[in-house]
CSV table of C-alpha atoms in Angstrom, one decimal:
chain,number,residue,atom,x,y,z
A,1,UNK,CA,93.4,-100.7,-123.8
A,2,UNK,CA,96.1,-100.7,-126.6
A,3,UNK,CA,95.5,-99.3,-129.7
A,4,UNK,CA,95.5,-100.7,-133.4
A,5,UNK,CA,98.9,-102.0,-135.2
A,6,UNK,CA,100.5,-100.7,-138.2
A,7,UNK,CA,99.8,-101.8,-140.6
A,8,UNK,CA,99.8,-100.7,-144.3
A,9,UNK,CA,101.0,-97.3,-145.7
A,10,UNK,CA,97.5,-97.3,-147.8
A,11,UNK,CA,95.4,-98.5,-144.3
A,12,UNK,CA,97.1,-96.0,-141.7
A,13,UNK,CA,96.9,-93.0,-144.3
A,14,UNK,CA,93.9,-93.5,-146.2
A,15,UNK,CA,91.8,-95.4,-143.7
A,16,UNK,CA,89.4,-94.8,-140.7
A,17,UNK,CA,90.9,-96.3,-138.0
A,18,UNK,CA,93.4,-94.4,-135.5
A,19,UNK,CA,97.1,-96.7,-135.4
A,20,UNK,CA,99.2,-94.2,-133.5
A,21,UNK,CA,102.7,-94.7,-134.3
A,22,UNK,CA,105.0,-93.9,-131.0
A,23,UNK,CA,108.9,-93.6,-131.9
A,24,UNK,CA,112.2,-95.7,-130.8
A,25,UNK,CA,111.4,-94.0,-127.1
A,26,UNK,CA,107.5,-94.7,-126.9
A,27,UNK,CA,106.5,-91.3,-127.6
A,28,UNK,CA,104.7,-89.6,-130.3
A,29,UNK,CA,104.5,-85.7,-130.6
A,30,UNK,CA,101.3,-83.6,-130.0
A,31,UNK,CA,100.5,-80.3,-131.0
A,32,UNK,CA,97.6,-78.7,-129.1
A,33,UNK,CA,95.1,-76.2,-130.1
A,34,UNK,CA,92.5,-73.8,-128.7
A,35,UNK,CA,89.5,-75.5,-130.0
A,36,UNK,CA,87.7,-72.0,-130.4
A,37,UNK,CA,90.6,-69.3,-131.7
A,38,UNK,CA,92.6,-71.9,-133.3
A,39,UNK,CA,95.6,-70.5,-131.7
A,40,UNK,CA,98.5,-73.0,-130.9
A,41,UNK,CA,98.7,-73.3,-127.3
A,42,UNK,CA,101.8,-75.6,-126.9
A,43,UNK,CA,103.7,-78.7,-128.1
A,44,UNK,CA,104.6,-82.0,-125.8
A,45,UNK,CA,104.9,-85.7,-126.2
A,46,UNK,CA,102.5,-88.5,-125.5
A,47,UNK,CA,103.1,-92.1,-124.5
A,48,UNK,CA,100.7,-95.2,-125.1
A,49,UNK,CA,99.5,-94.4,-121.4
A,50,UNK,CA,98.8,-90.7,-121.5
A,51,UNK,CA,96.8,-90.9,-124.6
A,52,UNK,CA,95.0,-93.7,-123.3
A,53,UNK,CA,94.9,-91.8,-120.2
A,54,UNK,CA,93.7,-88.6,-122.1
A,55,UNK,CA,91.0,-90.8,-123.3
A,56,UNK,CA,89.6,-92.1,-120.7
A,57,UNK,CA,89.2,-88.2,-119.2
A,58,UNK,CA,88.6,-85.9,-121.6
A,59,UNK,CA,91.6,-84.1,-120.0
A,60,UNK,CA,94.6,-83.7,-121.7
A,61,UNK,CA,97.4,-85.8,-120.7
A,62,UNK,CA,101.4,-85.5,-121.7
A,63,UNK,CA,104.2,-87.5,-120.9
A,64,UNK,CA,107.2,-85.2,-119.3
A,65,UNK,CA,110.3,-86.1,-120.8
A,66,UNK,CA,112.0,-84.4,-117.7
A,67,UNK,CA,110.4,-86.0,-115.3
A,68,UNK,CA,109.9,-89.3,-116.6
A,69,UNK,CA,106.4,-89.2,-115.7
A,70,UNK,CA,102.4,-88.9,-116.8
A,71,UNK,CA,101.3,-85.5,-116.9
A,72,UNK,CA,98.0,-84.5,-116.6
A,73,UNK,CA,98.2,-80.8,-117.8
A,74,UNK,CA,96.8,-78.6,-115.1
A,75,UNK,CA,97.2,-80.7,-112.1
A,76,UNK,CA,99.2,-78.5,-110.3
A,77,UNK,CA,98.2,-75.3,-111.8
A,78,UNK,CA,94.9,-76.6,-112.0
A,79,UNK,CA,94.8,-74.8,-115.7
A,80,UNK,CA,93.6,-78.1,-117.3
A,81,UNK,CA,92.7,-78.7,-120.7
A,82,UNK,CA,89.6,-80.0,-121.6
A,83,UNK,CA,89.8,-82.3,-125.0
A,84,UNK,CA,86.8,-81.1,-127.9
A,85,UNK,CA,89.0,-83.0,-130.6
A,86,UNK,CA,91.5,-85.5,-131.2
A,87,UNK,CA,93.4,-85.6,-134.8
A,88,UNK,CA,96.0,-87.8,-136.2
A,89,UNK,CA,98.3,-86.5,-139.6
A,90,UNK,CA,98.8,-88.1,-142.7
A,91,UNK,CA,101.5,-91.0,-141.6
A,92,UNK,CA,99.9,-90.8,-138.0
A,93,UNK,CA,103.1,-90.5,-136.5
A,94,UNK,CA,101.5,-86.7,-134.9
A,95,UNK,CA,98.7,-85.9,-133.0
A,96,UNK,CA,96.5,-83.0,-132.5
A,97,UNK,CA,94.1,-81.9,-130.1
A,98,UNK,CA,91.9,-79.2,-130.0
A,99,UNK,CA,91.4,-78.1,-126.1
A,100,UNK,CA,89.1,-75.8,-124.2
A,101,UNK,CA,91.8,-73.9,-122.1
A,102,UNK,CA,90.1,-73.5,-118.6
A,103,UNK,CA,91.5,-73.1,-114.9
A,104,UNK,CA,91.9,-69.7,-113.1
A,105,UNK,CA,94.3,-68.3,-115.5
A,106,UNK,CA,93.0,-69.6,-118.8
A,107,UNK,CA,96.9,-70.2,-119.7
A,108,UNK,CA,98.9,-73.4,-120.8
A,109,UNK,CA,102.3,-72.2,-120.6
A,110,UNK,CA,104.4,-72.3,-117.3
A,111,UNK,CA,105.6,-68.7,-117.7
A,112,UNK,CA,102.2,-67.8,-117.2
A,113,UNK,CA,101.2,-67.1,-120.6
A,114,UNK,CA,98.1,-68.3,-123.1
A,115,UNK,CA,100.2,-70.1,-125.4
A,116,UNK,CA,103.7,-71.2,-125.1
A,117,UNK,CA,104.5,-69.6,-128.5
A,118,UNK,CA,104.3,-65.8,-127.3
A,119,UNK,CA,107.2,-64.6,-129.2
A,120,UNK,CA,107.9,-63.9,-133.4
A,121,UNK,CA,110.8,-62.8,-134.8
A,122,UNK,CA,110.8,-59.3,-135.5
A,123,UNK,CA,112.8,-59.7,-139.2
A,124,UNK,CA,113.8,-62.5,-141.1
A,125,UNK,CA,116.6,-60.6,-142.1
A,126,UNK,CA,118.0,-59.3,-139.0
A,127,UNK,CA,121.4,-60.5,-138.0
A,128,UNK,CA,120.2,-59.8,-134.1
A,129,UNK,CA,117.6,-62.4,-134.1
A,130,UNK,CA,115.2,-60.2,-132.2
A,131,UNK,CA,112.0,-61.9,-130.7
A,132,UNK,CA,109.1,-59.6,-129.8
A,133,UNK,CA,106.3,-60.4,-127.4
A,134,UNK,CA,102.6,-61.1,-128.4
A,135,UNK,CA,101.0,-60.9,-125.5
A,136,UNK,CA,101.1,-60.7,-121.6
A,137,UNK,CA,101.3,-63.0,-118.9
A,138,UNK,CA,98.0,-64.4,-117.3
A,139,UNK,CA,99.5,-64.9,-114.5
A,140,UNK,CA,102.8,-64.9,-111.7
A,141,UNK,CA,104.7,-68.4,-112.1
A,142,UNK,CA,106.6,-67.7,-109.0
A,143,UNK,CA,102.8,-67.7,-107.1
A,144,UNK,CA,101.5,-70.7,-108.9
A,145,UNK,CA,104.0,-73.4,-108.9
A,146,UNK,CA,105.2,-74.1,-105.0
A,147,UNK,CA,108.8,-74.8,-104.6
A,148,UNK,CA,110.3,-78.4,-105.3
B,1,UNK,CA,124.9,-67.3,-140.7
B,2,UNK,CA,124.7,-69.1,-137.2
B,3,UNK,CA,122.3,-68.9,-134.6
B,4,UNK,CA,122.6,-67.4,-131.5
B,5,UNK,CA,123.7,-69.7,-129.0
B,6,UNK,CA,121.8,-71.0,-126.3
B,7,UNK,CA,122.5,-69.0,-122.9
B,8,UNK,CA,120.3,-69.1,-119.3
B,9,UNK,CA,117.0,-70.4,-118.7
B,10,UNK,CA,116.1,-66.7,-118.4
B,11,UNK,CA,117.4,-65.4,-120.8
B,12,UNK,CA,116.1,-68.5,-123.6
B,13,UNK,CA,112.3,-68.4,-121.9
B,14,UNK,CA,111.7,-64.7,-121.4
B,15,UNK,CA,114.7,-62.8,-123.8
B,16,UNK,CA,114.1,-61.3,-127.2
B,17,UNK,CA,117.1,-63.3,-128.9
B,18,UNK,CA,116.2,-66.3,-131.4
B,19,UNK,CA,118.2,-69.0,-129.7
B,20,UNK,CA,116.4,-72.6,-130.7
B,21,UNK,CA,117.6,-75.9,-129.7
B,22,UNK,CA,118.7,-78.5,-132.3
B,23,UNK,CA,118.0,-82.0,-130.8
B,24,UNK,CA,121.1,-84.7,-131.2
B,25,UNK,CA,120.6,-85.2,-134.2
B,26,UNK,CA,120.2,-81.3,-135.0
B,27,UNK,CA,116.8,-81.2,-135.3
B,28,UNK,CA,113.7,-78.4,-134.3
B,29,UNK,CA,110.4,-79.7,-134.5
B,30,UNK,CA,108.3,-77.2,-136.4
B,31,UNK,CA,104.3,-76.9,-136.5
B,32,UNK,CA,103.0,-74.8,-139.6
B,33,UNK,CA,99.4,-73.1,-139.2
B,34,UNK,CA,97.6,-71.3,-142.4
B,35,UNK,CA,98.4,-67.5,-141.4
B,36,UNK,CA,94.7,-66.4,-142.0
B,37,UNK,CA,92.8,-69.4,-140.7
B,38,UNK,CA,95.2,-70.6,-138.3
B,39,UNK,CA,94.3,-74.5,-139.4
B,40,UNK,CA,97.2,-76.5,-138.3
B,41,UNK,CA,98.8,-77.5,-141.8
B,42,UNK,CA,101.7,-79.7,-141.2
B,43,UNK,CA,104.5,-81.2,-138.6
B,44,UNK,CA,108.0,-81.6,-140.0
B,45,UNK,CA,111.5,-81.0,-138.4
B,46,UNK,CA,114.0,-78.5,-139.5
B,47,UNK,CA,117.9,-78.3,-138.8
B,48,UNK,CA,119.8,-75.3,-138.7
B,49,UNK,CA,120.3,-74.7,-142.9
B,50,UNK,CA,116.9,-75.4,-143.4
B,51,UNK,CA,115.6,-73.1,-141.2
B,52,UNK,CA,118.2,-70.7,-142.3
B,53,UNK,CA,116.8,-71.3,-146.2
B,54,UNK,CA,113.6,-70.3,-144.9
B,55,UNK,CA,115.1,-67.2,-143.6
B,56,UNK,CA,116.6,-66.0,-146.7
B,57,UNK,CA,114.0,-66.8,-149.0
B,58,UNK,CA,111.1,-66.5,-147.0
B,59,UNK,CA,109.6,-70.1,-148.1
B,60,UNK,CA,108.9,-72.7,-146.1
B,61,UNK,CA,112.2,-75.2,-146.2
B,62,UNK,CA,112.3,-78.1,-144.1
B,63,UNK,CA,114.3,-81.0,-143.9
B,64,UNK,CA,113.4,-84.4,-144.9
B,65,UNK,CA,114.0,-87.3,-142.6
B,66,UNK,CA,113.6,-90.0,-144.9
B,67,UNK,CA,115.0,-88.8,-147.8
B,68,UNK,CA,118.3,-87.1,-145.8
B,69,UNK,CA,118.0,-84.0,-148.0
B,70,UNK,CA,116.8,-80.0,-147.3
B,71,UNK,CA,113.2,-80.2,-148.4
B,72,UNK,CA,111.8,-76.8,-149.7
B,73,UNK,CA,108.2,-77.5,-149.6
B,74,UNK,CA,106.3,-77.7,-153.2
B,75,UNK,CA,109.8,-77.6,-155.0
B,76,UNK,CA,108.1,-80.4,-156.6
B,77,UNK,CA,104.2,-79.8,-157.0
B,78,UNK,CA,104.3,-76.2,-156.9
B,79,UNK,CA,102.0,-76.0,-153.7
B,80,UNK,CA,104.9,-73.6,-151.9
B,81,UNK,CA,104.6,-71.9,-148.0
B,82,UNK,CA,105.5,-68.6,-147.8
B,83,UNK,CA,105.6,-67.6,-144.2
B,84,UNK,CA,104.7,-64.9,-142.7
B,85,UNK,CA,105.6,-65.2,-139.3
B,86,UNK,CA,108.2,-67.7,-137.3
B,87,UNK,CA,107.5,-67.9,-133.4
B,88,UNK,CA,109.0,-70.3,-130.8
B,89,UNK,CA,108.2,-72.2,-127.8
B,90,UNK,CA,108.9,-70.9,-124.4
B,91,UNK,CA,111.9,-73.3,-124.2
B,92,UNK,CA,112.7,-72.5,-127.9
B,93,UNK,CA,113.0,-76.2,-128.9
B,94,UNK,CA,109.9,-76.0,-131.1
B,95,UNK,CA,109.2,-73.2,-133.8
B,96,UNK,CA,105.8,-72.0,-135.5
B,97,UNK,CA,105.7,-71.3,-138.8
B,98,UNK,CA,102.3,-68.8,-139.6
B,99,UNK,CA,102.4,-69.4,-143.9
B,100,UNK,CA,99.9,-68.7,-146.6
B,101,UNK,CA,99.9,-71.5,-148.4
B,102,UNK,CA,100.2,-70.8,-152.2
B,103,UNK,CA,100.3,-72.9,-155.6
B,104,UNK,CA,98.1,-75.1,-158.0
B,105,UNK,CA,96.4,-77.0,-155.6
B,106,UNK,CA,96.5,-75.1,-152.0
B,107,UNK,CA,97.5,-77.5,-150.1
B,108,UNK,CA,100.0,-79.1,-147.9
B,109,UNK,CA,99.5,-82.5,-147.8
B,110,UNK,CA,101.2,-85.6,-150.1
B,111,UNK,CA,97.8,-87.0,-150.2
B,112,UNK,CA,96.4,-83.9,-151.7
B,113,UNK,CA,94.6,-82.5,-148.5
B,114,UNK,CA,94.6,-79.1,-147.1
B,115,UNK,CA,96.4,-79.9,-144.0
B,116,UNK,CA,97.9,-83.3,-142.9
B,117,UNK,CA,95.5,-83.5,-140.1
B,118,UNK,CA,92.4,-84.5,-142.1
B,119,UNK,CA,91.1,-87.4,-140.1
B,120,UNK,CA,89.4,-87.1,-136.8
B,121,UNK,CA,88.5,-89.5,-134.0
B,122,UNK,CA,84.8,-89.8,-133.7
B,123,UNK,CA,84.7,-90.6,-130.1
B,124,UNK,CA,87.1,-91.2,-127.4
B,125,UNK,CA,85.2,-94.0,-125.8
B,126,UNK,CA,85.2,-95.9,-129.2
B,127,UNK,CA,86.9,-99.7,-129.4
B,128,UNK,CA,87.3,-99.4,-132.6
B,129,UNK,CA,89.2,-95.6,-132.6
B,130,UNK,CA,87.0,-94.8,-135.7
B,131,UNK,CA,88.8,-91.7,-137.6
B,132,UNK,CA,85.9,-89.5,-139.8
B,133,UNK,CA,87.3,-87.7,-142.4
B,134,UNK,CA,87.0,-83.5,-142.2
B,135,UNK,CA,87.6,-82.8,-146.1
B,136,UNK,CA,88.2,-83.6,-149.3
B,137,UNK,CA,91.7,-83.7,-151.2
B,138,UNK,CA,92.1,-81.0,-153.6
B,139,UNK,CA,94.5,-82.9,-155.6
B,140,UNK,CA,95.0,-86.0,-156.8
B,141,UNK,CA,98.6,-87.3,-155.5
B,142,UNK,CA,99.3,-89.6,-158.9
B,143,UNK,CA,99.4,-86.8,-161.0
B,144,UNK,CA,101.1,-84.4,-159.2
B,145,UNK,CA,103.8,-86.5,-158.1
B,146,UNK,CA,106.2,-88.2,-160.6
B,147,UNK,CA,107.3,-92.1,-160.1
B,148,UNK,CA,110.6,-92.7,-159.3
């Protein structure tokens, strides 16, 4: 499976057919979604093979940069995501997904939280640069993940 | 102002200090979601006086790739982002914008759209990778925009 070329600026913004652009490296980025709260659960990169792979199951799939390798979200954690949407932007050089979080700890992020994106700054005008939390951890990283 | 710099895993991950990561070529990737809504707007990158723009003036400032230039969003049709919150990513190489978008039109997109991710895929087990349209543009992008 490969997906459709490039082609025009009108055809690949205006149009109805999905021609993913993947950068200089083979990658494009993804932003992914909780398909019910809306809330923005993390942000990785995809390869031809991962989306093809996430495709194929329903289950998202990411490439890891740092470990030069296919990564189907959950498979150690068994916190997979479950795909109810797949969107491309305007230039389709970005994807989006909207997931169903599921797995014991409902969580996407590897410190054991919902979303990855569980701090705000507390001011934009303070010279500190304080973050704040947003929530709690679902879970203990350090009982999840098994040494490497 | 400069940002603070990047320290231990620990400390980046699960502190309460704004330290993001600029990329090689100085870039933050940088997801914007409608405040109220939580619709995923746009995907842009920001370096390090963008993001400090948006900081002082509380608007949306980005910077655009193409065009090599800081890129305060709706400088030119008036549709503007004022943000309300700024969160980042565990490994603080991404950042969240929360904004209420603002302006003539109330949108984000070139093409006139709410968000840039107005197109959908229809199935996943499609040949074709059909995109369906989820709205309509509430603008139309020739007369907003001037020729150059």
């Amino acid at each position: 499976m490969s997906f459709p070329e490039r082609t025009t600026t009108a055809e690949i913004e205006l149009g109805d057919t999905l021609r993913p652009k993947f950068d200089a490296d083979g990658l494009i980025p993804c932003i992914t979604q909780d398909a019910t709260s809306g809330e923005v659960l993390m942000f990785a990169f995809m390869n031809a093979e991962s989306l093809q792979h996430t495709l194929r199951t329903g289950k998202a799939t990411y490439w890891s940069r740092s470990r030069r390798k296919l990564w189907v979200k959950g498979e150690e954690s068994g916190n997979i995501q479950v795909v109810r949407e797949l969107r491309t932007d305007c230039d389709q050089d970005v994807l989006l997904l909207k997931v169903e979080q599921s797995g014991p700890a409902n969580a996407s992020c590897h410190n054991g939280y919902k979303s990855c994106f569980y701090r705000r700054l507390v001011s934009r005008d303070d010279p500190a640069f304080r973050l704040e939390f947003t929530s709690q951890p679902l879970f203990d990283p350090a009982k999840v993940y098994k040494k490497k």
